[in-house]
């Protein structure tokens, strides 16, 4: 089968012909229709992600496809069933053997491109805002990196959960995408003073931050007493050092989230979240925003869209 693989760190992916995997006990073989691309994929290529598979390996953290073979001891999935999965790696290939326990059946109403763009972005934001931060209706939610893959879902979910949403993104075009997703207030991180504007709007009760760096520092200083800050990633390249005296004076709480860890730490957190999210999708309350769909042989172009921050919402690679 074909697969786009990392054969050397910090180099472009290369198309390889490799053996098709066979499902072991507890696994299913999935013919992959689409793979959602994530910023973590770019870090994995550089060898700087928190998980470092041995070379060569196939990247692609989340995928959607159809079960073509069922391994021993699998009873809750069947051949021909459409599923999505957060597999961590392996999505940029024609097939993958995946543990059945991490596969989520896809609603009939959901196209594969939507499904491949759904799990990580919506799952991360829902677990962050609901399970970790306990976002309440009427609170003020500041979303940094709001036009990106996870940021845009935080805007959408925050509005759905009843918050007043302040979206911070780069440039007028990206901010209009945030507005269409439900943002009440818009901040251009290139030209605006984040701290001053958020304070003028009454401060932030929850900060959702996949960016880090100076934006985190500005957001922290615009927080209301007892606010919760969620560092989810560091797309700026700078991990902020948090001054404890500011946490003390304002009674702030910083809440870390590595969403993927819950697959082993407490799987019910993810499965409960997915049930809620799929119900909202079927009810028409969620609409995944996919800005770019590219074929497998252009996977490097898809990754460049993420590196250059040219995409809004998700970038998806279609395998077939």
Tab-separated table of C-alpha atoms in Angstrom:
chain	number	residue	atom	x	y	z
A	1	UNK	CA	0.000	0.000	0.000
A	2	UNK	CA	1.025	3.655	-0.326
A	3	UNK	CA	2.015	5.723	2.713
A	4	UNK	CA	3.594	9.134	3.232
A	5	UNK	CA	6.402	8.504	5.676
A	6	UNK	CA	8.969	10.295	7.808
A	7	UNK	CA	12.268	8.729	6.780
A	8	UNK	CA	14.529	11.421	8.305
A	9	UNK	CA	13.722	14.107	10.864
A	10	UNK	CA	13.039	17.657	9.676
A	11	UNK	CA	12.761	16.557	6.043
A	12	UNK	CA	9.734	16.408	3.710
A	13	UNK	CA	7.591	13.283	3.785
A	14	UNK	CA	8.216	10.752	1.021
A	15	UNK	CA	5.759	8.404	-0.661
A	16	UNK	CA	6.627	4.782	0.118
A	17	UNK	CA	5.250	1.396	-0.903
A	18	UNK	CA	4.990	-0.639	2.313
A	19	UNK	CA	3.327	-3.864	3.391
A	20	UNK	CA	-0.338	-3.650	4.270
A	21	UNK	CA	-0.802	-4.270	8.021
A	22	UNK	CA	-2.793	-7.183	9.370
A	23	UNK	CA	-5.112	-6.712	12.343
A	24	UNK	CA	-4.059	-8.494	15.521
A	25	UNK	CA	-6.375	-9.551	18.313
A	26	UNK	CA	-8.420	-6.549	19.426
A	27	UNK	CA	-7.722	-4.610	16.217
A	28	UNK	CA	-9.546	-3.786	12.999
A	29	UNK	CA	-8.134	-3.040	9.557
A	30	UNK	CA	-9.440	0.283	8.244
A	31	UNK	CA	-9.367	1.461	4.641
A	32	UNK	CA	-8.641	5.135	5.174
A	33	UNK	CA	-10.740	7.693	3.331
A	34	UNK	CA	-9.381	10.883	4.891
A	35	UNK	CA	-6.804	12.050	7.437
A	36	UNK	CA	-7.021	15.269	9.438
A	37	UNK	CA	-3.737	17.159	9.747
A	38	UNK	CA	-2.647	18.733	13.028
A	39	UNK	CA	0.123	21.020	14.260
A	40	UNK	CA	1.414	18.057	16.280
A	41	UNK	CA	2.207	16.289	12.983
A	42	UNK	CA	4.683	19.039	12.121
A	43	UNK	CA	6.391	18.596	15.498
A	44	UNK	CA	6.537	14.828	15.006
A	45	UNK	CA	8.348	15.366	11.695
A	46	UNK	CA	10.919	17.531	13.500
A	47	UNK	CA	11.319	14.953	16.264
A	48	UNK	CA	10.189	17.423	18.949
A	49	UNK	CA	6.749	15.992	19.765
A	50	UNK	CA	6.171	14.392	23.179
A	51	UNK	CA	5.929	11.012	21.440
A	52	UNK	CA	8.768	9.963	19.111
A	53	UNK	CA	8.129	6.802	17.023
A	54	UNK	CA	11.160	5.010	15.555
A	55	UNK	CA	12.039	5.838	11.947
A	56	UNK	CA	10.594	5.313	9.419
A	57	UNK	CA	6.980	5.964	10.388
A	58	UNK	CA	3.736	7.207	8.880
A	59	UNK	CA	2.288	10.369	10.401
A	60	UNK	CA	-1.408	11.246	10.632
A	61	UNK	CA	-2.986	11.428	14.072
A	62	UNK	CA	-6.680	11.209	13.189
A	63	UNK	CA	-8.424	9.356	10.406
A	64	UNK	CA	-11.768	8.252	9.044
A	65	UNK	CA	-12.523	5.204	6.936
A	66	UNK	CA	-14.233	1.835	6.634
A	67	UNK	CA	-13.522	-1.403	8.502
A	68	UNK	CA	-12.416	-4.056	5.993
A	69	UNK	CA	-11.235	-6.789	8.382
A	70	UNK	CA	-11.917	-7.583	12.030
A	71	UNK	CA	-9.309	-9.158	14.306
A	72	UNK	CA	-9.932	-11.781	16.968
A	73	UNK	CA	-11.825	-10.739	20.093
A	74	UNK	CA	-13.464	-7.730	18.420
A	75	UNK	CA	-17.200	-7.865	19.001
A	76	UNK	CA	-18.467	-4.283	18.772
A	77	UNK	CA	-17.329	-3.422	15.222
A	78	UNK	CA	-18.160	-5.116	11.924
A	79	UNK	CA	-16.785	-5.261	8.409
A	80	UNK	CA	-18.185	-2.412	6.331
A	81	UNK	CA	-18.706	-0.106	9.328
A	82	UNK	CA	-17.535	3.506	9.001
A	83	UNK	CA	-15.339	4.704	11.857
A	84	UNK	CA	-13.100	7.560	12.957
A	85	UNK	CA	-10.110	7.153	15.236
A	86	UNK	CA	-7.450	9.129	17.065
A	87	UNK	CA	-4.604	6.747	16.282
A	88	UNK	CA	-1.636	9.030	16.998
A	89	UNK	CA	0.196	7.938	13.821
A	90	UNK	CA	-0.584	6.046	10.608
A	91	UNK	CA	-3.292	8.193	9.027
A	92	UNK	CA	-1.426	9.173	5.847
A	93	UNK	CA	-1.716	5.719	4.319
A	94	UNK	CA	-4.255	3.648	2.436
A	95	UNK	CA	-4.838	1.251	5.366
A	96	UNK	CA	-4.180	1.099	9.098
A	97	UNK	CA	-4.589	-1.608	11.744
A	98	UNK	CA	-6.112	0.110	14.769
A	99	UNK	CA	-7.249	-1.006	18.239
A	100	UNK	CA	-11.008	-1.401	18.107
A	101	UNK	CA	-11.403	0.357	21.459
A	102	UNK	CA	-10.251	3.688	20.021
A	103	UNK	CA	-12.557	3.563	16.984
A	104	UNK	CA	-15.705	5.675	17.068
A	105	UNK	CA	-18.624	4.830	14.739
A	106	UNK	CA	-19.388	7.703	12.375
A	107	UNK	CA	-22.993	8.926	12.063
A	108	UNK	CA	-24.494	8.238	8.639
A	109	UNK	CA	-24.980	11.973	8.184
A	110	UNK	CA	-21.240	12.709	8.504
A	111	UNK	CA	-18.988	12.687	5.400
A	112	UNK	CA	-15.505	11.223	5.856
A	113	UNK	CA	-13.809	14.618	5.426
A	114	UNK	CA	-15.879	16.027	8.308
A	115	UNK	CA	-15.153	12.944	10.411
A	116	UNK	CA	-11.400	13.238	9.823
A	117	UNK	CA	-11.554	16.874	10.909
A	118	UNK	CA	-13.684	16.228	13.975
A	119	UNK	CA	-12.135	14.163	16.763
A	120	UNK	CA	-9.031	16.088	17.804
A	121	UNK	CA	-10.270	19.622	17.183
A	122	UNK	CA	-13.716	19.284	18.741
A	123	UNK	CA	-12.594	16.695	21.289
A	124	UNK	CA	-9.748	18.878	22.556
A	125	UNK	CA	-11.917	21.966	22.878
A	126	UNK	CA	-14.849	20.187	24.506
A	127	UNK	CA	-12.725	18.382	27.106
A	128	UNK	CA	-10.790	21.613	27.765
A	129	UNK	CA	-13.802	23.867	28.179
A	130	UNK	CA	-16.244	21.454	29.788
A	131	UNK	CA	-14.299	18.806	31.728
A	132	UNK	CA	-11.178	20.778	32.642
A	133	UNK	CA	-12.232	24.443	32.908
A	134	UNK	CA	-15.922	24.011	33.762
A	135	UNK	CA	-16.971	26.863	31.454
A	136	UNK	CA	-20.341	28.267	32.513
A	137	UNK	CA	-22.994	30.126	30.558
A	138	UNK	CA	-22.503	33.854	30.856
A	139	UNK	CA	-18.729	33.675	31.406
A	140	UNK	CA	-16.214	35.416	29.156
A	141	UNK	CA	-14.048	33.080	27.052
A	142	UNK	CA	-10.896	34.384	25.357
A	143	UNK	CA	-9.697	32.114	22.526
A	144	UNK	CA	-6.158	32.666	21.238
A	145	UNK	CA	-5.248	31.243	17.829
A	146	UNK	CA	-8.990	31.346	17.208
A	147	UNK	CA	-8.938	30.712	13.454
A	148	UNK	CA	-6.844	27.517	13.702
A	149	UNK	CA	-7.925	23.899	13.787
A	150	UNK	CA	-8.644	23.702	17.521
A	151	UNK	CA	-9.177	27.422	18.133
A	152	UNK	CA	-12.134	27.686	15.785
A	153	UNK	CA	-13.889	24.771	17.503
A	154	UNK	CA	-13.331	26.498	20.861
A	155	UNK	CA	-15.126	29.568	19.485
A	156	UNK	CA	-17.992	27.427	18.204
A	157	UNK	CA	-18.314	25.310	21.355
A	158	UNK	CA	-17.886	28.269	23.699
A	159	UNK	CA	-20.801	30.029	22.025
A	160	UNK	CA	-22.873	26.837	22.094
A	161	UNK	CA	-22.159	26.501	25.842
A	162	UNK	CA	-23.453	30.025	26.462
A	163	UNK	CA	-20.199	31.974	26.900
A	164	UNK	CA	-19.382	35.436	25.571
A	165	UNK	CA	-16.564	34.646	23.147
A	166	UNK	CA	-13.588	36.896	22.400
A	167	UNK	CA	-11.645	35.589	19.387
A	168	UNK	CA	-8.003	36.541	18.813
A	169	UNK	CA	-6.495	35.753	15.405
A	170	UNK	CA	-4.193	37.185	12.761
A	171	UNK	CA	-5.729	39.462	10.099
A	172	UNK	CA	-9.208	40.557	9.030
A	173	UNK	CA	-9.910	37.518	6.835
A	174	UNK	CA	-9.262	35.028	9.638
A	175	UNK	CA	-11.250	37.114	12.108
A	176	UNK	CA	-14.272	37.007	9.797
A	177	UNK	CA	-14.084	33.204	9.915
A	178	UNK	CA	-14.152	33.466	13.736
A	179	UNK	CA	-17.153	35.782	13.570
A	180	UNK	CA	-19.000	33.307	11.357
A	181	UNK	CA	-18.285	30.599	13.978
A	182	UNK	CA	-20.013	32.689	16.653
A	183	UNK	CA	-17.405	35.050	18.145
A	184	UNK	CA	-18.920	38.074	19.885
A	185	UNK	CA	-15.723	40.173	19.857
A	186	UNK	CA	-12.667	40.139	17.565
A	187	UNK	CA	-9.019	40.986	18.293
A	188	UNK	CA	-6.306	41.168	15.632
A	189	UNK	CA	-3.164	39.836	17.346
A	190	UNK	CA	-0.961	41.592	14.764
A	191	UNK	CA	-2.185	45.120	15.450
A	192	UNK	CA	-4.325	45.174	18.612
A	193	UNK	CA	-3.404	45.327	22.288
A	194	UNK	CA	-4.848	42.051	23.589
A	195	UNK	CA	-4.601	42.987	27.254
A	196	UNK	CA	-6.193	46.418	26.857
A	197	UNK	CA	-9.088	45.262	24.685
A	198	UNK	CA	-9.957	42.248	26.856
A	199	UNK	CA	-9.929	44.436	29.970
A	200	UNK	CA	-12.196	46.977	28.227
A	201	UNK	CA	-14.594	44.114	27.476
A	202	UNK	CA	-14.729	43.182	31.171
A	203	UNK	CA	-11.839	40.712	31.409
A	204	UNK	CA	-11.599	36.982	30.712
A	205	UNK	CA	-12.955	34.200	32.919
A	206	UNK	CA	-11.457	31.391	30.811
A	207	UNK	CA	-8.465	31.614	28.441
A	208	UNK	CA	-8.044	28.929	25.766
A	209	UNK	CA	-4.469	29.060	24.486
A	210	UNK	CA	-2.806	26.885	21.809
A	211	UNK	CA	-0.318	29.700	21.050
A	212	UNK	CA	1.759	30.523	24.150
A	213	UNK	CA	4.417	33.206	24.106
A	214	UNK	CA	3.523	36.882	24.438
A	215	UNK	CA	-0.161	36.233	23.781
A	216	UNK	CA	-0.398	34.033	26.880
A	217	UNK	CA	1.306	36.736	28.958
A	218	UNK	CA	-1.096	39.420	27.718
A	219	UNK	CA	-4.121	37.197	28.276
A	220	UNK	CA	-3.074	36.310	31.816
A	221	UNK	CA	-2.868	39.991	32.729
A	222	UNK	CA	-6.375	40.540	31.354
A	223	UNK	CA	-7.929	37.781	33.466
A	224	UNK	CA	-10.639	38.346	36.039
A	225	UNK	CA	-10.124	37.053	39.589
A	226	UNK	CA	-10.571	33.255	39.756
A	227	UNK	CA	-10.122	32.903	35.997
A	228	UNK	CA	-8.893	29.612	34.503
A	229	UNK	CA	-6.144	29.495	31.865
A	230	UNK	CA	-5.777	26.494	29.554
A	231	UNK	CA	-2.367	26.095	27.866
A	232	UNK	CA	-2.908	23.521	25.097
A	233	UNK	CA	0.142	24.077	22.915
A	234	UNK	CA	2.825	26.517	21.891
A	235	UNK	CA	2.387	27.361	18.207
A	236	UNK	CA	4.369	30.567	18.783
A	237	UNK	CA	7.416	28.448	19.588
A	238	UNK	CA	7.708	29.962	23.063
A	239	UNK	CA	6.654	28.141	26.229
A	240	UNK	CA	5.621	30.937	28.625
A	241	UNK	CA	7.082	31.026	32.108
A	242	UNK	CA	4.205	31.774	34.471
A	243	UNK	CA	4.853	34.238	37.318
A	244	UNK	CA	3.367	32.703	40.433
A	245	UNK	CA	2.800	36.097	42.057
A	246	UNK	CA	0.149	36.974	39.454
A	247	UNK	CA	-1.589	33.634	40.075
A	248	UNK	CA	-1.537	34.395	43.796
A	249	UNK	CA	-2.845	37.968	43.626
A	250	UNK	CA	-5.716	37.149	41.260
A	251	UNK	CA	-6.484	33.627	42.524
A	252	UNK	CA	-5.901	32.293	39.012
A	253	UNK	CA	-5.796	28.629	38.029
A	254	UNK	CA	-3.625	27.291	35.195
A	255	UNK	CA	-4.999	23.988	33.889
A	256	UNK	CA	-2.846	21.878	31.592
A	257	UNK	CA	-4.401	19.640	28.964
A	258	UNK	CA	-2.781	16.888	26.904
A	259	UNK	CA	-5.980	15.598	25.361
A	260	UNK	CA	-4.478	12.447	23.823
A	261	UNK	CA	-3.351	11.176	27.243
A	262	UNK	CA	-6.953	10.486	28.220
A	263	UNK	CA	-7.046	7.558	25.781
A	264	UNK	CA	-5.065	5.663	28.459
A	265	UNK	CA	-5.519	7.829	31.553
A	266	UNK	CA	-9.323	7.870	31.586
A	267	UNK	CA	-10.915	6.770	28.265
A	268	UNK	CA	-14.438	7.549	29.479
A	269	UNK	CA	-13.581	11.254	29.363
A	270	UNK	CA	-13.120	10.953	25.591
A	271	UNK	CA	-16.001	8.585	24.890
A	272	UNK	CA	-18.451	10.709	26.898
A	273	UNK	CA	-17.229	13.812	25.083
A	274	UNK	CA	-17.541	12.171	21.635
A	275	UNK	CA	-21.125	11.114	22.377
A	276	UNK	CA	-22.083	14.684	23.212
A	277	UNK	CA	-20.265	16.085	20.180
A	278	UNK	CA	-21.736	13.612	17.687
A	279	UNK	CA	-25.227	14.301	19.083
A	280	UNK	CA	-24.636	18.027	18.531
A	281	UNK	CA	-23.378	17.358	14.996
A	282	UNK	CA	-26.411	15.271	14.071
A	283	UNK	CA	-28.661	17.975	15.549
A	284	UNK	CA	-27.005	20.532	13.262
A	285	UNK	CA	-25.371	22.470	16.114
A	286	UNK	CA	-21.790	21.889	14.916
A	287	UNK	CA	-20.346	22.459	11.456
A	288	UNK	CA	-16.679	21.506	10.956
A	289	UNK	CA	-14.763	24.152	9.034
A	290	UNK	CA	-12.321	22.560	6.568
A	291	UNK	CA	-10.407	25.157	4.590
A	292	UNK	CA	-8.291	22.795	2.457
A	293	UNK	CA	-8.658	19.230	1.153
A	294	UNK	CA	-5.602	17.813	-0.660
A	295	UNK	CA	-4.711	14.383	-2.106
A	296	UNK	CA	-2.213	12.021	-0.441
A	297	UNK	CA	0.663	12.913	-2.762
A	298	UNK	CA	0.322	16.564	-1.659
A	299	UNK	CA	0.557	15.852	2.057
A	300	UNK	CA	3.680	18.034	2.301
A	301	UNK	CA	1.675	20.961	0.927
A	302	UNK	CA	-1.003	20.289	3.536
A	303	UNK	CA	1.599	20.456	6.307
A	304	UNK	CA	3.042	23.685	4.879
A	305	UNK	CA	-0.398	25.303	5.205
A	306	UNK	CA	-0.216	24.582	8.936
A	307	UNK	CA	3.391	25.728	9.299
A	308	UNK	CA	2.679	29.033	7.525
A	309	UNK	CA	-0.628	29.455	9.369
A	310	UNK	CA	-2.433	29.928	6.073
A	311	UNK	CA	-5.309	27.568	6.866
A	312	UNK	CA	-8.460	28.373	8.777
A	313	UNK	CA	-10.069	25.514	10.661
A	314	UNK	CA	-8.810	22.122	9.514
A	315	UNK	CA	-6.669	20.808	6.677
A	316	UNK	CA	-7.613	17.300	5.498
A	317	UNK	CA	-5.776	14.870	3.223
A	318	UNK	CA	-8.084	12.672	1.159
A	319	UNK	CA	-6.524	9.266	0.642
A	320	UNK	CA	-8.610	7.679	-2.104
